[in-house]
Amino acid sequence: MPRSEDSVRRVFLAVDLDDEVRHGLAAHLGSWSPLPGSSPPPANWHLTLRFLGKVDEPTYETLLAKLDEAELGPSFSLSFGGLGAFPRAARATVLWLGTDAGSDALGGLAAAIEGAVVEAGFMPEERPFHPHLTLSRIRPPQDVQSLIESVPSFPLRQAVDHITVFESILGRGPAAYVPLEVFELD
Ligand code: 3AM
């Protein structure tokens, strides 16, 4: 018998990074490290497409079925841009790496996923999709304007040919993100 907590997972859907991009980005940011705030380890870097939160087993199975049926569209290449911040650079709580070419395709992918997620019974996401790769979380907020201006665009591209369903396991220290399932694009 599974323990009751085994049947509820904290889940999100994301574009994972190739090792080349992950290591390249770590090297690219090297001169600016440590970044302000608390940075996830490079192994945790990803582009979130949809955060789902706690999902019970039957809903999880429905979600997988809906993602399997979904038209996720063609694979594409994603380029990155410079750094940015939420909610704004002068009072940043999240420092992120932005995307450039391929952002529209990534938005289309997020929209296709949203359709499957809603069909699986989740409430629609109310916030607009803003592609970003979180580099650090900053508490209390800091002014990161000069940092953002000093880091050049990251030149590598990420091939987006699948999405990954991750389980987020919270505990002491950084969250553990465990890939559970992969859905291929065309
Ligand atoms: O891609 P990032 O790192 O911005 O912030 C969390 C992370 O996104 C986000 O889901 C991703 C994997 O944990 N997240 C966590 N809790 C959330 C919530 N309650 C959330 N997004 C929306 N609502």
Coordinates of N, CA and C and ligand atoms in Angstrom, one line a residue:
M1 N 0.8 -1.2 0.0 CA 0.0 0.0 0.0 C 0.9 1.3 0.0
P2 N 0.7 2.2 -0.9 CA 1.4 3.4 -0.9 C 1.0 4.2 0.4
R3 N 2.0 4.9 0.9 CA 1.6 5.8 2.0 C 0.8 7.0 1.4
S4 N -0.1 7.6 2.3 CA -1.0 8.5 1.7 C -0.3 9.7 1.1
E5 N 0.9 10.1 1.7 CA 1.6 11.3 1.1 C 2.2 11.0 -0.2
D6 N 2.4 9.6 -0.5 CA 2.9 9.3 -1.8 C 2.0 9.5 -3.0
S7 N 0.7 9.7 -2.7 CA -0.3 9.8 -3.8 C -0.6 11.2 -4.1
V8 N 0.0 12.2 -3.4 CA -0.1 13.6 -3.8 C 1.3 14.1 -4.0
R9 N 1.4 14.7 -5.2 CA 2.7 15.3 -5.6 C 2.6 16.7 -5.9
R10 N 3.7 17.5 -5.7 CA 3.7 18.9 -6.1 C 4.3 18.9 -7.5
V11 N 3.6 19.4 -8.4 CA 4.0 19.2 -9.8 C 4.1 20.5 -10.6
F12 N 5.0 20.5 -11.5 CA 5.0 21.6 -12.5 C 5.5 21.1 -13.8
L13 N 5.2 21.8 -14.9 CA 5.6 21.5 -16.3 C 6.6 22.5 -16.7
A14 N 7.6 22.0 -17.4 CA 8.7 22.9 -17.7 C 9.5 22.4 -18.9
V15 N 10.3 23.3 -19.5 CA 11.3 23.0 -20.5 C 12.6 22.8 -19.7
D16 N 13.2 21.7 -19.7 CA 14.4 21.4 -19.1 C 15.6 21.9 -20.0
L17 N 16.7 22.0 -19.4 CA 17.9 22.5 -20.2 C 18.8 21.3 -20.6
D18 N 19.4 21.5 -21.8 CA 20.5 20.5 -22.2 C 21.7 20.8 -21.3
D19 N 22.5 19.8 -21.1 CA 23.7 20.0 -20.3 C 24.6 21.1 -20.8
E20 N 24.7 21.2 -22.2 CA 25.6 22.2 -22.8 C 25.1 23.6 -22.4
V21 N 23.8 23.8 -22.4 CA 23.2 25.1 -22.1 C 23.4 25.4 -20.6
R22 N 23.1 24.4 -19.8 CA 23.2 24.5 -18.3 C 24.7 24.9 -17.9
H23 N 25.6 24.2 -18.5 CA 27.0 24.5 -18.1 C 27.5 25.8 -18.7
G24 N 27.0 26.1 -20.0 CA 27.4 27.3 -20.6 C 26.8 28.5 -19.8
L25 N 25.6 28.4 -19.3 CA 25.0 29.5 -18.6 C 25.8 29.7 -17.3
A26 N 26.1 28.6 -16.6 CA 26.9 28.7 -15.4 C 28.2 29.5 -15.6
A27 N 28.9 29.1 -16.7 CA 30.1 29.8 -17.1 C 29.9 31.2 -17.4
H28 N 28.8 31.5 -18.2 CA 28.5 32.8 -18.6 C 28.3 33.8 -17.4
L29 N 27.7 33.2 -16.4 CA 27.3 34.0 -15.2 C 28.5 34.1 -14.2
G30 N 29.5 33.3 -14.5 CA 30.6 33.1 -13.5 C 31.1 34.4 -12.9
S31 N 31.4 35.4 -13.8 CA 32.0 36.6 -13.2 C 31.1 37.4 -12.3
W32 N 29.8 37.1 -12.4 CA 28.8 37.9 -11.6 C 28.3 37.0 -10.4
S33 N 28.9 35.8 -10.3 CA 28.5 35.0 -9.1 C 29.3 35.4 -7.9
P34 N 28.7 35.3 -6.7 CA 27.3 34.9 -6.5 C 26.4 36.0 -6.8
L35 N 25.3 35.6 -7.4 CA 24.2 36.6 -7.7 C 23.5 37.0 -6.4
P36 N 22.9 38.2 -6.4 CA 22.2 38.6 -5.2 C 21.1 37.6 -4.8
G37 N 20.8 37.4 -3.6 CA 19.7 36.6 -3.1 C 20.1 35.1 -3.1
S38 N 19.2 34.3 -3.2 CA 19.4 32.8 -3.1 C 19.2 32.2 -4.5
S39 N 20.3 31.6 -5.0 CA 20.2 31.0 -6.3 C 20.0 29.5 -6.3
P40 N 19.1 29.0 -7.1 CA 19.0 27.6 -7.2 C 20.2 27.0 -7.8
P41 N 20.6 25.8 -7.5 CA 21.8 25.2 -8.2 C 21.5 25.0 -9.7
P42 N 22.5 25.1 -10.5 CA 22.3 25.0 -12.0 C 21.5 23.7 -12.3
A43 N 21.6 22.7 -11.6 CA 20.9 21.4 -11.8 C 19.4 21.7 -11.8
N44 N 19.0 22.7 -11.1 CA 17.5 23.0 -10.9 C 17.0 24.0 -12.0
W45 N 17.9 24.5 -12.8 CA 17.4 25.5 -13.8 C 16.5 24.9 -14.8
H46 N 15.4 25.7 -15.1 CA 14.4 25.2 -16.1 C 13.6 26.4 -16.5
L47 N 12.7 26.3 -17.5 CA 11.8 27.3 -17.8 C 10.4 26.8 -17.5
T48 N 9.8 27.3 -16.5 CA 8.4 26.8 -16.1 C 7.4 27.2 -17.2
L49 N 6.6 26.2 -17.5 CA 5.5 26.4 -18.5 C 4.2 26.5 -17.7
R50 N 4.1 25.7 -16.6 CA 2.8 25.8 -15.8 C 3.1 25.1 -14.4
F51 N 2.8 25.9 -13.4 CA 2.9 25.3 -12.0 C 1.5 24.8 -11.6
L52 N 1.5 23.6 -11.2 CA 0.2 23.0 -10.8 C -0.1 22.8 -9.3
G53 N 1.0 22.8 -8.6 CA 0.8 22.6 -7.1 C 0.5 21.1 -6.8
K54 N -0.1 20.9 -5.7 CA -0.4 19.6 -5.2 C -1.4 18.9 -6.1
V55 N -1.1 17.7 -6.6 CA -1.9 17.0 -7.5 C -2.1 15.5 -6.9
D56 N -3.4 15.1 -6.8 CA -3.6 13.7 -6.3 C -3.4 12.8 -7.5
E57 N -3.4 11.5 -7.1 CA -3.1 10.5 -8.1 C -4.1 10.4 -9.3
P58 N -5.4 10.4 -9.0 CA -6.3 10.3 -10.2 C -6.2 11.5 -11.1
T59 N -6.0 12.7 -10.5 CA -5.9 13.9 -11.3 C -4.6 13.9 -12.1
Y60 N -3.6 13.4 -11.5 CA -2.3 13.3 -12.1 C -2.4 12.4 -13.4
E61 N -3.1 11.2 -13.2 CA -3.3 10.3 -14.4 C -4.1 11.0 -15.5
T62 N -5.1 11.8 -15.1 CA -5.9 12.5 -16.1 C -5.1 13.5 -16.8
L63 N -4.2 14.2 -16.0 CA -3.3 15.2 -16.6 C -2.4 14.6 -17.7
L64 N -1.9 13.4 -17.3 CA -1.0 12.8 -18.3 C -1.7 12.4 -19.5
A65 N -3.0 11.9 -19.4 CA -3.8 11.5 -20.5 C -4.1 12.7 -21.4
K66 N -4.4 13.8 -20.8 CA -4.7 15.1 -21.6 C -3.4 15.6 -22.2
L67 N -2.3 15.5 -21.6 CA -1.1 16.0 -22.2 C -0.7 15.1 -23.4
D68 N -1.0 13.8 -23.2 CA -0.7 12.8 -24.3 C -1.6 13.1 -25.5
E69 N -2.8 13.6 -25.3 CA -3.7 13.9 -26.4 C -3.5 15.2 -27.0
A70 N -2.8 16.1 -26.3 CA -2.7 17.5 -26.7 C -1.8 17.6 -27.9
E71 N -2.1 18.6 -28.8 CA -1.3 19.0 -29.9 C -0.3 20.0 -29.4
L72 N 0.9 19.5 -29.1 CA 1.9 20.4 -28.5 C 2.7 21.2 -29.5
G73 N 2.5 20.9 -30.8 CA 3.1 21.6 -31.9 C 4.5 21.2 -32.2
P74 N 5.1 21.9 -33.2 CA 6.4 21.5 -33.7 C 7.5 21.9 -32.7
S75 N 8.6 21.1 -32.7 CA 9.8 21.5 -32.0 C 10.4 22.9 -32.5
F76 N 11.1 23.6 -31.7 CA 11.7 24.8 -32.1 C 12.9 25.1 -31.3
S77 N 13.6 26.1 -31.7 CA 14.9 26.5 -31.1 C 14.6 27.8 -30.3
L78 N 15.1 27.9 -29.1 CA 14.9 29.0 -28.2 C 16.2 29.7 -28.0
S79 N 16.2 31.0 -28.2 CA 17.4 31.8 -27.8 C 17.1 32.6 -26.5
F80 N 18.2 32.9 -25.8 CA 18.0 33.6 -24.6 C 18.4 35.0 -24.8
G81 N 18.0 35.9 -23.9 CA 18.4 37.3 -24.0 C 19.2 37.7 -22.8
G82 N 18.9 38.8 -22.2 CA 19.6 39.3 -21.0 C 18.9 38.9 -19.8
L83 N 19.3 39.5 -18.7 CA 18.7 39.3 -17.4 C 17.5 40.3 -17.3
G84 N 16.6 39.9 -16.4 CA 15.4 40.8 -16.0 C 15.0 40.5 -14.6
A85 N 14.0 41.2 -14.1 CA 13.6 41.0 -12.7 C 12.1 41.2 -12.6
F86 N 11.6 40.4 -11.6 CA 10.2 40.6 -11.1 C 10.3 41.2 -9.8
P87 N 9.4 42.1 -9.4 CA 8.4 42.8 -10.3 C 9.0 43.9 -11.1
R88 N 10.2 44.4 -10.6 CA 10.9 45.4 -11.4 C 12.3 45.5 -10.9
A89 N 13.2 46.0 -11.8 CA 14.6 45.9 -11.5 C 15.0 46.7 -10.2
A90 N 14.3 47.8 -10.0 CA 14.6 48.7 -8.8 C 14.3 48.0 -7.5
R91 N 13.4 47.0 -7.5 CA 12.9 46.3 -6.3 C 12.7 44.9 -6.6
A92 N 13.8 44.2 -7.0 CA 13.7 42.9 -7.5 C 13.5 41.8 -6.4
T93 N 12.6 40.9 -6.6 CA 12.5 39.7 -5.8 C 12.8 38.5 -6.5
V94 N 12.8 38.5 -7.9 CA 13.2 37.4 -8.7 C 14.1 37.9 -9.8
L95 N 15.3 37.4 -9.9 CA 16.2 37.7 -11.0 C 16.1 36.6 -12.0
W96 N 16.0 36.9 -13.3 CA 15.8 35.8 -14.3 C 16.5 36.1 -15.5
L97 N 16.7 35.1 -16.3 CA 17.2 35.1 -17.7 C 16.0 35.1 -18.6
G98 N 16.0 36.0 -19.5 CA 14.9 36.1 -20.5 C 15.1 35.3 -21.7
T99 N 14.1 35.1 -22.5 CA 14.2 34.4 -23.8 C 14.0 35.5 -24.9
D100 N 14.5 35.1 -26.1 CA 14.4 36.0 -27.2 C 13.7 35.3 -28.4
A101 N 14.5 34.9 -29.5 CA 13.8 34.2 -30.6 C 13.2 32.9 -30.1
G102 N 12.0 32.6 -30.5 CA 11.4 31.4 -30.0 C 10.4 31.6 -28.9
S103 N 10.4 32.9 -28.4 CA 9.5 33.2 -27.2 C 8.0 33.0 -27.6
D104 N 7.7 33.4 -28.9 CA 6.3 33.2 -29.3 C 5.9 31.7 -29.3
A105 N 6.9 30.9 -29.8 CA 6.6 29.5 -29.9 C 6.5 28.9 -28.5
L106 N 7.3 29.4 -27.6 CA 7.2 29.0 -26.2 C 5.8 29.4 -25.6
G107 N 5.4 30.6 -25.9 CA 4.1 31.0 -25.5 C 3.0 30.1 -26.0
G108 N 3.1 29.7 -27.3 CA 2.2 28.8 -27.9 C 2.1 27.5 -27.2
L109 N 3.3 27.0 -26.9 CA 3.4 25.7 -26.2 C 2.8 25.8 -24.8
A110 N 3.0 26.9 -24.1 CA 2.4 27.1 -22.8 C 0.8 27.2 -23.0
A111 N 0.3 27.8 -24.1 CA -1.1 27.9 -24.3 C -1.7 26.5 -24.6
A112 N -0.9 25.7 -25.3 CA -1.4 24.3 -25.6 C -1.5 23.5 -24.3
I113 N -0.5 23.7 -23.5 CA -0.4 23.0 -22.2 C -1.6 23.4 -21.3
E114 N -1.8 24.7 -21.4 CA -2.9 25.3 -20.5 C -4.2 24.6 -20.9
G115 N -4.5 24.4 -22.2 CA -5.7 23.8 -22.6 C -5.8 22.4 -22.0
A116 N -4.7 21.6 -22.0 CA -4.7 20.3 -21.5 C -4.9 20.3 -20.0
V117 N -4.3 21.2 -19.3 CA -4.4 21.4 -17.9 C -5.8 21.7 -17.4
V118 N -6.4 22.6 -18.2 CA -7.8 22.9 -17.8 C -8.8 21.8 -18.1
E119 N -8.5 21.1 -19.2 CA -9.3 19.9 -19.5 C -9.2 18.8 -18.4
A120 N -8.0 18.8 -17.8 CA -7.8 17.8 -16.7 C -8.4 18.3 -15.4
G121 N -9.0 19.5 -15.4 CA -9.8 19.9 -14.3 C -9.2 20.9 -13.4
F122 N -8.0 21.5 -13.8 CA -7.4 22.5 -13.0 C -8.1 23.9 -13.4
M123 N -8.0 24.8 -12.4 CA -8.5 26.2 -12.7 C -7.5 26.8 -13.7
P124 N -8.1 27.6 -14.6 CA -7.2 28.3 -15.5 C -6.2 29.2 -14.8
E125 N -5.0 29.3 -15.5 CA -4.0 30.3 -14.9 C -4.4 31.7 -15.3
E126 N -4.4 32.5 -14.3 CA -4.9 33.9 -14.5 C -3.8 34.9 -14.9
R127 N -2.5 34.5 -14.5 CA -1.4 35.4 -14.8 C -0.9 35.1 -16.2
P128 N -0.6 36.2 -17.0 CA -0.1 36.0 -18.3 C 1.2 35.2 -18.3
F129 N 1.5 34.4 -19.3 CA 2.8 33.7 -19.3 C 3.9 34.6 -19.6
H130 N 4.9 34.5 -18.8 CA 6.1 35.4 -19.0 C 7.3 34.4 -19.0
P131 N 7.9 34.1 -20.2 CA 9.0 33.1 -20.2 C 10.2 33.7 -19.4
H132 N 10.7 32.9 -18.5 CA 11.9 33.3 -17.8 C 12.5 32.1 -17.1
L133 N 13.8 32.2 -16.9 CA 14.6 31.1 -16.2 C 15.0 31.8 -14.9
T134 N 14.5 31.3 -13.8 CA 14.8 32.0 -12.5 C 16.3 31.7 -12.1
L135 N 17.0 32.8 -11.9 CA 18.4 32.7 -11.4 C 18.6 32.9 -10.0
S136 N 17.7 33.7 -9.4 CA 17.8 33.9 -7.9 C 16.5 34.5 -7.4
R137 N 16.2 34.2 -6.1 CA 15.1 34.8 -5.4 C 15.7 35.7 -4.3
I138 N 15.2 37.0 -4.2 CA 15.8 38.0 -3.5 C 14.9 38.5 -2.4
R139 N 15.2 38.3 -1.1 CA 14.5 38.8 0.0 C 15.4 39.4 1.0
P140 N 15.3 40.6 1.4 CA 14.3 41.6 0.9 C 14.7 42.0 -0.5
P141 N 13.8 42.7 -1.2 CA 14.1 43.1 -2.6 C 15.3 44.0 -2.7
Q142 N 16.0 43.9 -3.8 CA 17.2 44.7 -4.1 C 17.0 45.4 -5.4
D143 N 17.8 46.4 -5.6 CA 17.9 47.1 -6.9 C 19.0 46.3 -7.7
V144 N 18.6 45.7 -8.8 CA 19.5 44.9 -9.6 C 19.7 45.5 -11.0
Q145 N 19.3 46.8 -11.1 CA 19.4 47.5 -12.4 C 20.8 47.5 -13.0
S146 N 21.9 47.8 -12.2 CA 23.2 47.8 -12.8 C 23.7 46.4 -13.1
L147 N 23.3 45.4 -12.4 CA 23.7 44.0 -12.7 C 23.0 43.6 -14.0
I148 N 21.8 43.9 -14.2 CA 21.1 43.6 -15.4 C 21.7 44.2 -16.6
E149 N 22.2 45.5 -16.4 CA 22.8 46.2 -17.6 C 24.2 45.7 -17.9
S150 N 24.8 45.1 -16.9 CA 26.2 44.7 -17.1 C 26.4 43.2 -17.7
V151 N 25.4 42.4 -17.5 CA 25.5 41.0 -18.0 C 25.1 41.0 -19.5
P152 N 26.0 40.6 -20.4 CA 25.6 40.5 -21.8 C 24.6 39.3 -22.1
S153 N 24.0 39.4 -23.2 CA 23.0 38.3 -23.6 C 23.8 37.0 -23.6
F154 N 23.0 35.9 -23.2 CA 23.6 34.6 -23.2 C 23.4 34.0 -24.6
P155 N 24.5 33.6 -25.3 CA 24.5 33.3 -26.7 C 23.9 31.9 -27.1
L156 N 23.9 30.9 -26.2 CA 23.5 29.6 -26.6 C 22.0 29.5 -26.9
R157 N 21.6 28.5 -27.6 CA 20.2 28.2 -27.9 C 19.8 26.9 -27.3
Q158 N 18.6 26.8 -26.9 CA 18.0 25.5 -26.4 C 17.0 24.9 -27.4
A159 N 17.3 23.7 -27.8 CA 16.3 23.0 -28.6 C 15.1 22.6 -27.7
V160 N 13.9 23.0 -28.1 CA 12.7 22.6 -27.4 C 12.0 21.6 -28.2
D161 N 12.2 20.3 -27.8 CA 11.6 19.2 -28.5 C 10.8 18.3 -27.6
H162 N 10.7 18.7 -26.3 CA 9.9 17.9 -25.4 C 9.6 18.8 -24.2
I163 N 8.6 18.4 -23.4 CA 8.3 19.1 -22.2 C 8.5 18.0 -21.1
T164 N 8.8 18.5 -19.9 CA 9.0 17.5 -18.8 C 8.0 17.9 -17.6
V165 N 7.4 16.8 -17.1 CA 6.6 16.9 -15.9 C 7.5 16.7 -14.7
F166 N 7.7 17.7 -13.9 CA 8.6 17.6 -12.7 C 7.8 17.5 -11.4
E167 N 8.3 16.7 -10.5 CA 7.8 16.8 -9.1 C 8.8 17.7 -8.4
S168 N 8.2 18.6 -7.6 CA 9.1 19.5 -6.8 C 9.0 19.0 -5.3
I169 N 10.1 18.6 -4.8 CA 10.1 18.1 -3.4 C 10.8 19.1 -2.5
L170 N 10.0 19.7 -1.7 CA 10.6 20.8 -0.8 C 11.1 20.2 0.5
G171 N 12.1 20.8 1.0 CA 12.7 20.3 2.2 C 13.7 21.3 2.7
R172 N 14.7 20.9 3.5 CA 15.7 21.9 3.8 C 16.6 22.0 2.7
G173 N 17.1 23.3 2.4 CA 18.0 23.5 1.3 C 17.2 23.6 0.0
P174 N 17.9 23.5 -1.2 CA 17.2 23.7 -2.4 C 16.1 22.6 -2.7
A175 N 15.1 22.9 -3.4 CA 14.1 21.9 -3.7 C 14.7 20.9 -4.6
A176 N 14.2 19.6 -4.6 CA 14.6 18.6 -5.5 C 13.6 18.6 -6.6
Y177 N 14.0 18.7 -7.9 CA 13.1 18.6 -9.0 C 13.3 17.3 -9.7
V178 N 12.3 16.4 -9.6 CA 12.5 15.1 -10.1 C 11.6 14.9 -11.4
P179 N 12.3 14.6 -12.5 CA 11.5 14.4 -13.8 C 10.7 13.2 -13.7
L180 N 9.4 13.3 -14.0 CA 8.5 12.2 -13.9 C 8.1 11.6 -15.2
E181 N 7.8 12.5 -16.1 CA 7.4 12.1 -17.5 C 7.9 13.1 -18.5
V182 N 8.0 12.7 -19.7 CA 8.4 13.5 -20.8 C 7.3 13.4 -22.0
F183 N 6.9 14.5 -22.6 CA 6.0 14.5 -23.7 C 6.8 15.2 -24.9
E184 N 6.9 14.5 -26.0 CA 7.6 15.0 -27.1 C 6.8 15.9 -28.0
L185 N 7.5 16.9 -28.5 CA 6.8 17.8 -29.5 C 7.0 17.1 -30.9
D186 N 6.3 17.6 -31.9 CA 6.4 16.9 -33.2 C 7.7 17.1 -33.8
Ligands
3AM1 O1 10.3 29.0 -13.0 P1 10.2 29.5 -11.6 O2 11.4 29.2 -10.8 O3 9.9 31.0 -11.6 O4 8.4 29.9 -8.6 C1 8.2 28.5 -8.8 C2 9.1 27.9 -9.9 O5 9.0 28.8 -11.0 C3 6.8 28.2 -9.3 O6 6.9 26.9 -9.9 C4 8.2 26.7 -10.3 C5 8.8 25.4 -9.8 O7 8.7 25.4 -8.4 N1 5.9 28.2 -8.2 C6 6.0 27.7 -7.0 N2 4.9 27.9 -6.2 C7 4.0 28.5 -7.1 C8 2.7 29.0 -6.9 N3 2.0 28.9 -5.8 C9 4.6 28.7 -8.3 N4 4.0 29.3 -9.3 C10 2.8 29.8 -9.1 N5 2.1 29.6 -8.0

